mmCIF file of C-alpha atoms in Angstrom:
data_model
loop_
_atom_site.group_PDB
_atom_site.id
_atom_site.type_symbol
_atom_site.label_atom_id
_atom_site.label_comp_id
_atom_site.label_asym_id
_atom_site.label_seq_id
_atom_site.Cartn_x
_atom_site.Cartn_y
_atom_site.Cartn_z
ATOM 1 C CA TYR U 10 -0.145 -16.443 -5.006
ATOM 2 C CA GLY U 11 1.502 -13.253 -3.780
ATOM 3 C CA SER U 12 4.694 -13.740 -5.789
ATOM 4 C CA ASP U 13 2.819 -14.466 -8.992
ATOM 5 C CA ALA U 14 0.449 -11.536 -8.504
ATOM 6 C CA LEU U 15 3.207 -9.015 -7.827
ATOM 7 C CA ARG U 16 5.311 -10.371 -10.698
ATOM 8 C CA LEU U 17 2.349 -9.971 -13.093
ATOM 9 C CA MET U 18 1.633 -6.427 -11.895
ATOM 10 C CA VAL U 19 5.255 -5.351 -12.280
ATOM 11 C CA ASP U 20 5.503 -6.994 -15.691
ATOM 12 C CA PHE U 21 2.308 -5.215 -16.759
ATOM 13 C CA ALA U 22 3.615 -1.868 -15.497
ATOM 14 C CA PHE U 23 6.900 -2.133 -17.378
ATOM 15 C CA ASN U 24 5.953 -4.029 -20.526
ATOM 16 C CA TRP U 25 2.427 -2.771 -21.160
ATOM 17 C CA LEU U 26 2.228 0.627 -19.496
ATOM 18 C CA ASP U 27 5.862 1.464 -20.344
ATOM 19 C CA MET U 28 6.547 2.846 -16.864
ATOM 20 C CA HIS U 29 10.063 3.841 -15.853
ATOM 21 C CA LYS U 30 9.730 2.949 -12.182
ATOM 22 C CA VAL U 31 7.434 0.968 -9.894
ATOM 23 C CA TRP U 32 7.324 1.386 -6.148
ATOM 24 C CA LEU U 33 5.504 -0.200 -3.282
ATOM 25 C CA GLU U 34 5.021 0.595 0.365
ATOM 26 C CA THR U 35 4.597 -1.781 3.277
ATOM 27 C CA MET U 36 4.630 -1.721 7.057
ATOM 28 C CA GLY U 37 7.888 -2.480 8.831
ATOM 29 C CA ILE U 38 6.196 -5.376 10.621
ATOM 30 C CA ASN U 39 5.250 -7.089 7.342
ATOM 31 C CA ILE U 40 8.326 -9.260 6.901
ATOM 32 C CA ARG U 41 6.734 -11.418 4.171
ATOM 33 C CA ALA U 42 6.054 -8.378 1.976
ATOM 34 C CA GLN U 43 9.614 -7.142 2.493
ATOM 35 C CA ARG U 44 11.083 -10.504 1.480
ATOM 36 C CA LEU U 45 8.854 -10.685 -1.585
ATOM 37 C CA ALA U 46 9.802 -7.177 -2.719
ATOM 38 C CA GLU U 47 13.498 -7.944 -2.329
ATOM 39 C CA LYS U 48 13.100 -11.325 -4.061
ATOM 40 C CA LEU U 49 11.712 -9.546 -7.135
ATOM 41 C CA GLY U 50 14.539 -7.010 -7.159
ATOM 42 C CA PHE U 51 12.961 -4.048 -5.357
ATOM 43 C CA LYS U 52 15.409 -1.875 -3.407
ATOM 44 C CA LEU U 53 14.630 -0.244 -0.083
ATOM 45 C CA GLU U 54 14.569 3.480 -0.838
ATOM 46 C CA GLY U 55 13.124 4.967 2.287
ATOM 47 C CA ARG U 56 11.738 4.502 5.746
ATOM 48 C CA ARG U 57 9.184 6.738 7.388
ATOM 49 C CA ARG U 58 9.637 6.117 11.076
ATOM 50 C CA ALA U 59 6.555 5.610 13.242
ATOM 51 C CA ALA U 60 4.284 6.540 10.320
ATOM 52 C CA LEU U 61 1.522 3.947 10.787
ATOM 53 C CA ILE U 62 -0.398 2.313 13.599
ATOM 54 C CA ALA U 63 -0.828 -1.465 13.548
ATOM 55 C CA ASP U 64 -2.393 -3.348 16.449
ATOM 56 C CA GLY U 65 -2.232 -0.197 18.546
ATOM 57 C CA GLU U 66 1.524 0.246 18.046
ATOM 58 C CA TRP U 67 3.401 2.707 15.889
ATOM 59 C CA CYS U 68 5.425 1.097 13.114
ATOM 60 C CA ASP U 69 7.617 2.238 10.244
ATOM 61 C CA GLU U 70 6.495 2.518 6.643
ATOM 62 C CA LEU U 71 9.002 1.116 4.143
ATOM 63 C CA ILE U 72 9.225 2.357 0.564
ATOM 64 C CA TYR U 73 10.674 0.061 -2.108
ATOM 65 C CA GLY U 74 11.451 0.939 -5.722
ATOM 66 C CA LEU U 75 12.288 -0.973 -8.889
ATOM 67 C CA LEU U 76 13.571 0.615 -12.098
ATOM 68 C CA ARG U 77 12.639 -0.712 -15.518
ATOM 69 C CA ASP U 78 16.297 -1.548 -16.303
ATOM 70 C CA GLU U 79 16.420 -3.780 -13.216
ATOM 71 C CA TRP U 80 13.354 -5.837 -14.166
ATOM 72 C CA PRO U 81 14.292 -8.031 -17.188
ATOM 73 C CA ARG U 82 16.468 -10.344 -15.121
ATOM 74 C CA HIS U 83 13.452 -11.233 -12.974
ATOM 75 C CA VAL U 84 10.856 -11.869 -15.677
ATOM 76 C CA ASN U 85 11.435 -15.636 -15.719
ATOM 77 C CA GLY U 86 11.390 -15.924 -11.929
ATOM 78 C CA ASP U 87 15.184 -15.890 -11.506
#
């Protein structure tokens, strides 16, 4: 359900809200979220080292971005 939900949110942001850019943040330990973001065309734009604590350990925060011009090729799940 995660892929469908993120795809719908991004589509809504670009096609209904007319946004220029969408970004998301995730923890460096969340490999599934990273793969999903990259699958939908998001690009890694930044890393805040040791920014969050998860399970008592410091981990990085990753920032991904997607521009409106990059989205149309992903609308049909390509």
